[in-house]
Amino acid sequence: MSGAWTEEPDAEPDPRRWWGLWTIALAQLMVVLDGTIVNIALPSAQRDLGMSDGDRQWVITAYALAFGGLLLLGGRISDLVGRRRTFVIGLIGFAAASAFGGAATTAAMLFGARALQGVFAAVLAPSALSLLTTTFTDPRERGRAFGIYGTLSASGAAIGFIVGGLLTEYLTWRWCLYVNVPVAVLGVVGALTLLHDRHARAGTRLDVPGVLLGCGGLVAIVAGFGEAEPRGWTDPLVPALFAAGIALLTVFVWWQTKAAVPLLPLRVLKDRTRVGCYLTMALAVIGMFGMFLFMTYYLQTVLGYSPVRTGLAFLPMTASILTGSTQISARLIHRVPPRALMVPGMLLAATGMLILTRMTVHSDYATDILPALVLMGLGMGLTFMPVFSTSTAGVAPEDSGVASAMLNTSQQVGGSIGTALLNTVATSSGAAYVAARLGDPHRPADLTAQGTVHGYTVAISCAAAIMLLASLSAGLLVTARPPRQYAATDAPVPESVA
């Protein structure tokens, strides 16, 4: 089905819809934030629970694995059961898993809690985005709503570092998990009082073979990237996971052409613009997550920043994401084609990355780091808002959950790739730099630190190239016209023009 920017003829604007938006946005922020909030707290949790260096990555990987692998299932469940109902279930489950993790007394208990968080996040995230899609159908209101939503999605990782640093330094690492409980309670109250949804479709069955094939394939792919970081790309398990994932996803695509009620209706992927948005999102997140990882370690281990100061160092980036998303993209989205925002946005982000490639062990934050973070924030704000809005526009109501899940899948898989791929590049480049200078009698005293920073700059150069690919994919594939061109008619209008 081709997309259309039209308002549903039977949809009366809800006078409380803007309050409902904040409920949806709060839930999305919680889900995105939890991907990074424990990063700064990880050393403290490792000491408390006696985790080995090899096992500590499972605090991050367990969440990404369950979240990324089960998103398609979560999206289809929200379509079948009802978006508000799955939204509430996701919030309650996420809060319970967070409380369980905060009270963890062993490493295994924490790993299990993080996996449970990922499971409920996979239910929560697609229902949140599809509720937003079906609540705001007027093009101008849609721009403002997705501007706020896109800002929180793009800046959630950075906010996670800030909140994680504050909670770890002034309370304890456990509060990085406990903090989700009051947030989820607010979300549940808001959902029950402010959000509404159509009734679920009765008598529709879930595509069980599709669930096993699709979710199994995604789990294998995400696990492959997760294991590549600690084990290395040549470890036999890593290519085996990739091969299994590709095989399962290949069979999954074939099965979706045969299933009576497919898990992922392929009509969702027949729109060129929508696929372009998914690809742009995945490439953008690869670069962004890699940058977050390196800059966190650079600020703490090279420049000697505290956890709180490290988190606050990302604050200007968050502010520039807010500016780019709500003050630029949201104002222009109904006047210009989405790619007119996405292409410059990715170019700005790539420029910020290139500035970071000049950093050294003695770089000054104000002159060498801050300008790059501001440019990257503006670029992300310009890009993410039209990606969220355009990729979910015109989807049939019964497919809105799974279309939203595909966008979230792009984020999670992109984040896994970025963390594993770019960390490997950084580690190998840094080691080669140090090895080449060990025999030099005039080698500097801080050679190890120089090698570390060299590895970061090489990896960030790769991230900049990936951002340029994201700009190219947006320019070539995202062919949608400005949404206001569709606002005057209820007739279906193609979202993209080949």
Short mmCIF file of C-alpha atoms in Angstrom, two decimals:
data_model
loop_
_atom_site.label_atom_id
_atom_site.label_comp_id
_atom_site.label_asym_id
_atom_site.label_seq_id
_atom_site.Cartn_x
_atom_site.Cartn_y
_atom_site.Cartn_z
CA MET A 1 0.00 0.00 0.00
CA SER A 2 1.42 3.37 -0.95
CA GLY A 3 1.53 6.02 1.74
CA ALA A 4 -0.64 9.11 1.90
CA TRP A 5 -0.59 12.20 4.03
CA THR A 6 -4.31 12.31 4.71
CA GLU A 7 -6.44 12.68 7.75
CA GLU A 8 -8.66 9.73 8.57
CA PRO A 9 -12.20 10.79 7.71
CA ASP A 10 -13.65 9.56 11.00
CA ALA A 11 -10.95 11.03 13.19
CA GLU A 12 -12.02 13.92 15.39
CA PRO A 13 -9.09 15.79 16.93
CA ASP A 14 -8.81 14.96 20.62
CA PRO A 15 -8.65 18.19 22.67
CA ARG A 16 -6.24 16.46 25.07
CA ARG A 17 -3.94 15.17 22.34
CA TRP A 18 -1.04 17.49 23.26
CA TRP A 19 -1.05 16.21 26.83
CA GLY A 20 -1.16 12.71 25.39
CA LEU A 21 1.90 13.56 23.29
CA TRP A 22 3.95 14.14 26.43
CA THR A 23 2.89 10.75 27.75
CA ILE A 24 4.06 9.10 24.52
CA ALA A 25 7.26 11.15 24.44
CA LEU A 26 8.04 10.29 28.06
CA ALA A 27 7.80 6.58 27.30
CA GLN A 28 9.98 6.91 24.21
CA LEU A 29 12.59 8.85 26.16
CA MET A 30 12.69 6.14 28.81
CA VAL A 31 13.24 3.41 26.22
CA VAL A 32 15.98 5.26 24.32
CA LEU A 33 17.64 6.58 27.47
CA ASP A 34 17.97 3.06 28.90
CA GLY A 35 20.22 2.11 26.03
CA THR A 36 22.96 4.37 27.45
CA ILE A 37 22.06 5.34 31.04
CA VAL A 38 23.93 2.36 32.46
CA ASN A 39 27.11 3.02 30.43
CA ILE A 40 28.60 5.48 32.90
CA ALA A 41 27.33 3.37 35.82
CA LEU A 42 28.85 0.15 34.45
CA PRO A 43 32.21 0.37 36.30
CA SER A 44 30.39 0.75 39.64
CA ALA A 45 27.99 -2.11 38.90
CA GLN A 46 30.90 -4.30 37.82
CA ARG A 47 32.69 -3.75 41.13
CA ASP A 48 29.53 -4.31 43.21
CA LEU A 49 28.46 -7.52 41.49
CA GLY A 50 31.90 -8.97 40.74
CA MET A 51 31.50 -9.06 36.96
CA SER A 52 34.45 -10.05 34.81
CA ASP A 53 35.66 -7.77 32.01
CA GLY A 54 34.44 -10.33 29.49
CA ASP A 55 30.94 -10.52 30.97
CA ARG A 56 30.27 -6.84 31.66
CA GLN A 57 29.26 -6.11 28.05
CA TRP A 58 26.13 -8.25 28.62
CA VAL A 59 24.63 -5.39 30.65
CA ILE A 60 24.43 -3.51 27.34
CA THR A 61 24.04 -6.43 24.94
CA ALA A 62 21.20 -8.20 26.81
CA TYR A 63 19.02 -5.09 26.43
CA ALA A 64 19.90 -4.50 22.77
CA LEU A 65 19.49 -8.18 21.92
CA ALA A 66 15.96 -8.53 23.31
CA PHE A 67 14.88 -5.06 22.14
CA GLY A 68 16.19 -5.33 18.58
CA GLY A 69 15.25 -8.97 18.12
CA LEU A 70 11.66 -8.75 19.31
CA LEU A 71 10.57 -5.40 17.83
CA LEU A 72 8.73 -6.93 14.87
CA LEU A 73 6.77 -9.14 17.23
CA GLY A 74 6.02 -6.18 19.50
CA GLY A 75 4.83 -4.11 16.58
CA ARG A 76 2.47 -6.78 15.31
CA ILE A 77 1.11 -7.44 18.81
CA SER A 78 0.25 -3.74 19.13
CA ASP A 79 -1.67 -3.96 15.84
CA LEU A 80 -3.58 -7.05 16.93
CA VAL A 81 -4.18 -6.38 20.63
CA GLY A 82 -4.54 -2.60 20.55
CA ARG A 83 -1.94 0.14 20.75
CA ARG A 84 -2.96 1.69 24.07
CA ARG A 85 -3.26 -1.70 25.75
CA THR A 86 0.23 -2.80 24.66
CA PHE A 87 1.57 0.65 25.57
CA VAL A 88 0.35 0.20 29.16
CA ILE A 89 1.56 -3.41 29.33
CA GLY A 90 4.96 -2.31 28.07
CA LEU A 91 5.23 0.44 30.68
CA ILE A 92 4.25 -1.84 33.57
CA GLY A 93 6.61 -4.60 32.46
CA PHE A 94 9.47 -2.18 31.88
CA ALA A 95 9.03 -0.72 35.38
CA ALA A 96 8.97 -4.18 36.97
CA ALA A 97 12.10 -5.28 35.09
CA SER A 98 13.85 -2.05 36.10
CA ALA A 99 13.04 -2.58 39.77
CA PHE A 100 14.28 -6.18 39.49
CA GLY A 101 17.55 -4.97 37.96
CA GLY A 102 18.04 -2.25 40.55
CA ALA A 103 17.75 -4.84 43.30
CA ALA A 104 20.14 -7.28 41.58
CA THR A 105 22.52 -9.12 43.89
CA THR A 106 24.33 -11.09 41.20
CA ALA A 107 25.56 -10.36 37.69
CA ALA A 108 23.19 -12.97 36.23
CA MET A 109 20.24 -11.27 37.92
CA LEU A 110 21.20 -7.94 36.35
CA PHE A 111 21.66 -9.51 32.91
CA GLY A 112 18.22 -11.11 33.15
CA ALA A 113 16.62 -7.84 34.21
CA ARG A 114 18.19 -6.01 31.29
CA ALA A 115 16.90 -8.67 28.90
CA LEU A 116 13.39 -8.29 30.38
CA GLN A 117 13.65 -4.52 29.92
CA GLY A 118 14.42 -5.17 26.25
CA VAL A 119 11.43 -7.48 25.88
CA PHE A 120 8.99 -4.88 27.22
CA ALA A 121 10.74 -2.07 25.32
CA ALA A 122 10.05 -4.05 22.14
CA VAL A 123 6.34 -3.92 23.02
CA LEU A 124 6.37 -0.31 24.19
CA ALA A 125 8.32 1.48 21.45
CA PRO A 126 6.21 0.47 18.40
CA SER A 127 2.94 1.15 20.20
CA ALA A 128 4.20 4.60 21.26
CA LEU A 129 5.12 5.62 17.73
CA SER A 130 1.94 4.20 16.18
CA LEU A 131 -0.18 6.01 18.79
CA LEU A 132 1.55 9.23 17.79
CA THR A 133 0.96 8.48 14.10
CA THR A 134 -2.77 7.88 14.55
CA THR A 135 -3.27 10.76 17.01
CA PHE A 136 -1.75 13.55 14.90
CA THR A 137 -3.00 13.48 11.31
CA ASP A 138 -3.11 17.21 10.52
CA PRO A 139 0.15 17.99 8.63
CA ARG A 140 1.05 21.10 10.67
CA GLU A 141 0.30 19.49 14.02
CA ARG A 142 2.06 16.35 12.88
CA GLY A 143 5.23 18.36 12.23
CA ARG A 144 5.27 19.82 15.74
CA ALA A 145 4.44 16.48 17.37
CA PHE A 146 7.11 14.57 15.51
CA GLY A 147 9.56 17.37 16.18
CA ILE A 148 9.21 16.76 19.92
CA TYR A 149 9.25 12.99 19.49
CA GLY A 150 12.25 13.08 17.16
CA THR A 151 14.16 15.32 19.55
CA LEU A 152 13.73 12.90 22.43
CA SER A 153 14.64 9.92 20.25
CA ALA A 154 17.76 11.60 18.90
CA SER A 155 18.89 13.11 22.20
CA GLY A 156 17.80 10.26 24.49
CA ALA A 157 21.21 8.59 24.32
CA ALA A 158 22.97 11.84 25.27
CA ILE A 159 20.46 12.48 28.06
CA GLY A 160 21.19 8.96 29.30
CA PHE A 161 24.83 9.89 29.83
CA ILE A 162 23.84 13.02 31.79
CA VAL A 163 21.30 11.26 34.00
CA GLY A 164 23.53 8.23 34.43
CA GLY A 165 26.43 10.41 35.54
CA LEU A 166 24.34 12.34 38.06
CA LEU A 167 22.70 9.25 39.57
CA THR A 168 25.95 7.28 39.75
CA GLU A 169 27.97 10.06 41.35
CA TYR A 170 25.40 11.33 43.85
CA LEU A 171 23.29 8.22 44.58
CA THR A 172 24.24 4.76 43.32
CA TRP A 173 24.33 2.91 40.02
CA ARG A 174 21.11 1.11 41.05
CA TRP A 175 19.15 4.33 40.63
CA CYS A 176 19.95 4.24 36.91
CA LEU A 177 17.36 1.44 36.89
CA TYR A 178 15.07 2.50 39.74
CA VAL A 179 14.45 5.88 38.06
CA ASN A 180 12.31 4.14 35.44
CA VAL A 181 9.67 3.15 38.00
CA PRO A 182 8.20 6.63 38.74
CA VAL A 183 8.52 7.56 35.06
CA ALA A 184 6.54 4.46 34.05
CA VAL A 185 3.87 5.16 36.69
CA LEU A 186 3.37 8.65 35.23
CA GLY A 187 3.19 7.08 31.78
CA VAL A 188 0.51 4.57 32.79
CA VAL A 189 -1.64 7.27 34.41
CA GLY A 190 -1.27 9.46 31.33
CA ALA A 191 -2.07 6.61 28.95
CA LEU A 192 -5.25 5.61 30.78
CA THR A 193 -6.54 9.17 31.05
CA LEU A 194 -5.26 10.89 27.89
CA LEU A 195 -4.77 8.31 25.12
CA HIS A 196 -7.37 6.45 23.12
CA ASP A 197 -7.24 3.87 20.36
CA ARG A 198 -9.45 1.83 18.11
CA HIS A 199 -10.54 -1.58 19.31
CA ALA A 200 -8.27 -4.46 18.47
CA ARG A 201 -9.20 -6.64 15.54
CA ALA A 202 -11.04 -9.72 16.76
CA GLY A 203 -10.26 -13.20 15.52
CA THR A 204 -6.89 -12.38 13.95
CA ARG A 205 -4.14 -14.90 14.59
CA LEU A 206 -0.44 -14.24 15.02
CA ASP A 207 1.97 -15.50 12.36
CA VAL A 208 3.88 -17.95 14.59
CA PRO A 209 6.34 -19.22 11.89
CA GLY A 210 6.99 -15.59 10.98
CA VAL A 211 7.70 -14.78 14.64
CA LEU A 212 10.20 -17.63 14.94
CA LEU A 213 11.94 -16.84 11.65
CA GLY A 214 11.92 -13.04 11.79
CA CYS A 215 12.67 -12.56 15.47
CA GLY A 216 15.17 -15.43 15.43
CA GLY A 217 17.00 -13.88 12.50
CA LEU A 218 17.13 -10.44 14.12
CA VAL A 219 18.30 -11.90 17.45
CA ALA A 220 21.10 -13.75 15.65
CA ILE A 221 22.21 -10.62 13.76
CA VAL A 222 22.16 -8.40 16.86
CA ALA A 223 23.93 -11.12 18.87
CA GLY A 224 26.59 -11.38 16.16
CA PHE A 225 27.42 -7.70 16.44
CA GLY A 226 27.26 -7.88 20.22
CA GLU A 227 29.73 -10.79 20.35
CA ALA A 228 32.04 -9.23 17.75
CA GLU A 229 33.11 -6.57 20.25
CA PRO A 230 34.47 -8.82 23.05
CA ARG A 231 35.42 -11.87 20.93
CA GLY A 232 36.70 -10.28 17.73
CA TRP A 233 35.38 -10.63 14.19
CA THR A 234 37.39 -13.79 13.46
CA ASP A 235 35.94 -15.82 16.34
CA PRO A 236 33.95 -18.75 14.81
CA LEU A 237 30.81 -17.84 16.76
CA VAL A 238 30.53 -14.40 15.14
CA PRO A 239 30.29 -15.46 11.45
CA ALA A 240 28.12 -18.40 12.52
CA LEU A 241 25.60 -16.02 14.10
CA PHE A 242 25.60 -13.78 11.03
CA ALA A 243 25.12 -16.75 8.71
CA ALA A 244 22.25 -18.08 10.83
CA GLY A 245 20.63 -14.64 10.96
CA ILE A 246 20.85 -14.09 7.21
CA ALA A 247 19.49 -17.58 6.53
CA LEU A 248 16.55 -17.12 8.90
CA LEU A 249 15.69 -13.68 7.50
CA THR A 250 15.86 -15.00 3.93
CA VAL A 251 13.36 -17.75 4.76
CA PHE A 252 11.32 -15.18 6.69
CA VAL A 253 10.93 -12.96 3.61
CA TRP A 254 9.84 -15.98 1.54
CA TRP A 255 7.34 -17.00 4.22
CA GLN A 256 5.80 -13.53 4.35
CA THR A 257 4.70 -13.95 0.73
CA LYS A 258 2.84 -17.16 1.72
CA ALA A 259 1.42 -16.39 5.18
CA ALA A 260 -2.28 -15.56 5.43
CA VAL A 261 -1.62 -12.88 8.08
CA PRO A 262 2.09 -12.09 7.80
CA LEU A 263 4.13 -10.73 10.70
CA LEU A 264 5.60 -8.09 8.35
CA PRO A 265 3.29 -7.38 5.42
CA LEU A 266 5.70 -6.76 2.54
CA ARG A 267 3.46 -3.92 1.33
CA VAL A 268 5.03 -1.88 4.15
CA LEU A 269 8.40 -2.20 2.39
CA LYS A 270 7.17 -1.53 -1.15
CA ASP A 271 7.26 2.22 -0.65
CA ARG A 272 10.60 3.64 -1.79
CA THR A 273 10.50 6.57 0.60
CA ARG A 274 9.78 4.39 3.62
CA VAL A 275 12.69 2.07 2.84
CA GLY A 276 14.90 5.13 2.37
CA CYS A 277 13.92 6.38 5.82
CA TYR A 278 14.72 3.02 7.40
CA LEU A 279 18.14 2.91 5.71
CA THR A 280 18.94 6.53 6.59
CA MET A 281 18.03 5.91 10.21
CA ALA A 282 20.20 2.79 10.46
CA LEU A 283 23.25 4.51 8.92
CA ALA A 284 22.82 7.64 11.06
CA VAL A 285 22.62 5.62 14.28
CA ILE A 286 25.72 3.59 13.37
CA GLY A 287 27.75 6.79 13.34
CA MET A 288 26.02 8.36 16.34
CA PHE A 289 26.38 5.40 18.72
CA GLY A 290 30.03 4.99 17.80
CA MET A 291 30.65 8.67 18.57
CA PHE A 292 28.89 8.43 21.96
CA LEU A 293 31.02 5.45 22.94
CA PHE A 294 34.34 7.06 22.00
CA MET A 295 33.59 10.49 23.40
CA THR A 296 32.49 9.01 26.74
CA TYR A 297 35.79 7.18 27.15
CA TYR A 298 37.81 10.09 25.73
CA LEU A 299 36.36 12.61 28.16
CA GLN A 300 36.79 10.35 31.20
CA THR A 301 40.01 8.45 30.54
CA VAL A 302 41.98 10.99 28.47
CA LEU A 303 40.77 14.38 29.69
CA GLY A 304 39.99 13.11 33.21
CA TYR A 305 36.35 14.24 33.44
CA SER A 306 34.12 12.96 36.25
CA PRO A 307 30.92 11.03 35.35
CA VAL A 308 28.80 14.14 35.96
CA ARG A 309 31.06 16.42 33.95
CA THR A 310 31.12 13.86 31.14
CA GLY A 311 27.34 13.76 31.04
CA LEU A 312 27.06 17.55 31.10
CA ALA A 313 29.55 17.79 28.24
CA PHE A 314 26.85 16.28 26.00
CA LEU A 315 24.27 18.87 27.07
CA PRO A 316 25.01 21.36 24.22
CA MET A 317 24.46 18.55 21.74
CA THR A 318 21.08 17.79 23.29
CA ALA A 319 20.14 21.48 23.09
CA SER A 320 21.14 21.68 19.43
CA ILE A 321 19.11 18.54 18.64
CA LEU A 322 16.13 20.26 20.24
CA THR A 323 16.74 23.37 18.14
CA GLY A 324 17.18 21.48 14.88
CA SER A 325 14.13 19.31 15.45
CA THR A 326 11.52 21.68 16.90
CA GLN A 327 12.64 25.07 15.58
CA ILE A 328 13.84 24.14 12.09
CA SER A 329 12.51 20.75 10.94
CA ALA A 330 9.07 21.11 12.54
CA ARG A 331 8.61 24.55 10.93
CA LEU A 332 9.76 23.47 7.46
CA ILE A 333 8.44 19.91 7.17
CA HIS A 334 5.10 21.03 5.68
CA ARG A 335 6.82 23.35 3.19
CA VAL A 336 9.75 21.38 1.80
CA PRO A 337 10.30 17.72 0.84
CA PRO A 338 11.65 15.61 3.72
CA ARG A 339 14.94 14.96 1.96
CA ALA A 340 15.57 18.72 1.83
CA LEU A 341 15.98 18.45 5.61
CA MET A 342 17.52 14.99 5.87
CA VAL A 343 20.35 15.49 3.36
CA PRO A 344 21.69 18.74 4.89
CA GLY A 345 21.19 17.23 8.33
CA MET A 346 23.44 14.27 7.60
CA LEU A 347 26.01 16.55 5.95
CA LEU A 348 26.10 18.73 9.08
CA ALA A 349 26.50 15.64 11.29
CA ALA A 350 29.32 14.34 9.06
CA THR A 351 31.04 17.74 9.29
CA GLY A 352 30.86 17.58 13.08
CA MET A 353 32.40 14.10 12.98
CA LEU A 354 35.24 15.33 10.77
CA ILE A 355 36.03 18.11 13.26
CA LEU A 356 36.39 15.47 15.98
CA THR A 357 39.03 13.64 13.94
CA ARG A 358 41.42 16.49 14.85
CA MET A 359 41.25 15.88 18.61
CA THR A 360 44.43 15.03 20.54
CA VAL A 361 45.30 14.05 24.09
CA HIS A 362 45.46 17.76 24.91
CA SER A 363 42.36 19.05 23.11
CA ASP A 364 40.34 21.83 24.65
CA TYR A 365 36.63 21.14 25.07
CA ALA A 366 35.40 24.64 24.22
CA THR A 367 37.38 25.03 21.00
CA ASP A 368 37.90 21.46 19.75
CA ILE A 369 34.92 19.41 20.98
CA LEU A 370 31.98 21.75 21.54
CA PRO A 371 31.63 23.01 17.92
CA ALA A 372 31.57 19.41 16.67
CA LEU A 373 28.87 18.38 19.16
CA VAL A 374 26.70 21.38 18.23
CA LEU A 375 26.95 20.61 14.50
CA MET A 376 26.15 16.96 15.06
CA GLY A 377 23.17 17.86 17.22
CA LEU A 378 21.75 20.20 14.61
CA GLY A 379 22.24 17.56 11.95
CA MET A 380 20.50 14.88 13.99
CA GLY A 381 17.62 17.21 14.81
CA LEU A 382 17.16 18.09 11.13
CA THR A 383 17.20 14.42 10.14
CA PHE A 384 15.39 12.41 12.79
CA MET A 385 12.18 14.42 12.88
CA PRO A 386 11.36 13.99 9.14
CA VAL A 387 12.52 10.35 9.29
CA PHE A 388 10.00 9.54 12.04
CA SER A 389 7.22 11.52 10.43
CA THR A 390 7.72 10.36 6.84
CA SER A 391 8.38 6.67 7.50
CA THR A 392 5.08 6.28 9.36
CA ALA A 393 2.93 8.50 7.11
CA GLY A 394 0.16 6.88 5.13
CA VAL A 395 0.53 3.41 6.64
CA ALA A 396 -2.75 1.51 6.91
CA PRO A 397 -4.00 1.58 10.54
CA GLU A 398 -3.66 -2.20 10.84
CA ASP A 399 0.02 -1.95 9.85
CA SER A 400 1.08 1.13 11.87
CA GLY A 401 2.56 -0.92 14.71
CA VAL A 402 4.76 -3.07 12.51
CA ALA A 403 5.83 -0.06 10.40
CA SER A 404 6.86 1.70 13.61
CA ALA A 405 8.66 -1.45 14.74
CA MET A 406 10.69 -1.49 11.52
CA LEU A 407 11.94 2.03 12.23
CA ASN A 408 12.87 1.08 15.80
CA THR A 409 14.57 -2.05 14.45
CA SER A 410 16.68 0.16 12.19
CA GLN A 411 17.76 2.12 15.27
CA GLN A 412 18.62 -0.93 17.38
CA VAL A 413 20.45 -2.85 14.67
CA GLY A 414 22.27 0.33 13.66
CA GLY A 415 23.31 0.93 17.26
CA SER A 416 24.62 -2.63 17.60
CA ILE A 417 26.59 -2.33 14.37
CA GLY A 418 28.01 1.04 15.33
CA THR A 419 29.16 -0.09 18.76
CA ALA A 420 30.81 -3.33 17.57
CA LEU A 421 32.18 -2.25 14.18
CA LEU A 422 33.62 1.13 15.16
CA ASN A 423 34.99 -0.14 18.49
CA THR A 424 36.89 -2.84 16.59
CA VAL A 425 38.29 -0.21 14.20
CA ALA A 426 39.34 2.00 17.12
CA THR A 427 41.01 -0.84 19.04
CA SER A 428 42.95 -2.23 16.08
CA SER A 429 44.05 1.21 14.83
CA GLY A 430 45.21 2.28 18.29
CA ALA A 431 47.17 -0.94 18.81
CA ALA A 432 48.86 -0.60 15.41
CA TYR A 433 49.78 3.02 16.17
CA VAL A 434 51.46 2.06 19.46
CA ALA A 435 53.21 -1.02 18.01
CA ALA A 436 54.74 1.03 15.17
CA ARG A 437 56.37 3.43 17.69
CA LEU A 438 57.48 1.10 20.47
CA GLY A 439 61.00 0.81 19.06
CA ASP A 440 61.46 4.57 18.76
CA PRO A 441 63.84 5.77 21.49
CA HIS A 442 62.21 9.18 21.32
CA ARG A 443 58.70 7.92 21.75
CA PRO A 444 56.49 10.17 23.93
CA ALA A 445 55.72 9.23 27.53
CA ASP A 446 51.99 9.29 26.81
CA LEU A 447 52.25 6.94 23.82
CA THR A 448 49.41 4.72 25.07
CA ALA A 449 47.07 7.68 25.41
CA GLN A 450 48.10 8.93 21.97
CA GLY A 451 47.42 5.50 20.51
CA THR A 452 43.98 5.43 22.13
CA VAL A 453 43.06 8.85 20.74
CA HIS A 454 44.43 7.90 17.32
CA GLY A 455 42.17 4.84 17.31
CA TYR A 456 39.18 7.02 18.21
CA THR A 457 39.88 9.49 15.40
CA VAL A 458 40.22 6.71 12.81
CA ALA A 459 36.91 5.20 13.93
CA ILE A 460 35.23 8.61 13.93
CA SER A 461 36.49 9.12 10.35
CA CYS A 462 34.67 5.91 9.44
CA ALA A 463 31.57 7.21 11.23
CA ALA A 464 31.74 10.41 9.17
CA ALA A 465 31.85 8.34 5.97
CA ILE A 466 28.79 6.40 7.14
CA MET A 467 26.97 9.69 7.79
CA LEU A 468 27.74 10.70 4.19
CA LEU A 469 26.21 7.40 3.03
CA ALA A 470 23.12 8.26 5.08
CA SER A 471 22.91 11.60 3.27
CA LEU A 472 23.19 9.81 -0.05
CA SER A 473 20.46 7.29 0.80
CA ALA A 474 18.12 10.11 1.86
CA GLY A 475 18.79 12.05 -1.32
CA LEU A 476 18.27 9.10 -3.66
CA LEU A 477 15.46 7.16 -1.98
CA VAL A 478 13.32 9.60 0.03
CA THR A 479 11.19 11.09 -2.74
CA ALA A 480 8.11 12.14 -0.73
CA ARG A 481 6.65 15.59 -1.36
CA PRO A 482 5.85 18.14 1.37
CA PRO A 483 2.96 16.77 3.47
CA ARG A 484 0.76 19.86 3.06
CA GLN A 485 0.31 18.90 -0.59
CA TYR A 486 -1.84 16.02 0.60
CA ALA A 487 -3.82 17.84 3.23
CA ALA A 488 -6.60 19.12 1.00
CA THR A 489 -7.94 15.75 -0.06
CA ASP A 490 -9.12 12.55 1.51
CA ALA A 491 -8.24 10.56 -1.59
CA PRO A 492 -5.15 8.36 -1.36
CA VAL A 493 -2.14 10.09 -2.85
CA PRO A 494 1.19 8.36 -3.41
CA GLU A 495 3.68 9.28 -0.75
CA SER A 496 6.68 8.83 -3.00
CA VAL A 497 7.26 9.44 -6.65
CA ALA A 498 9.60 7.11 -8.45
#
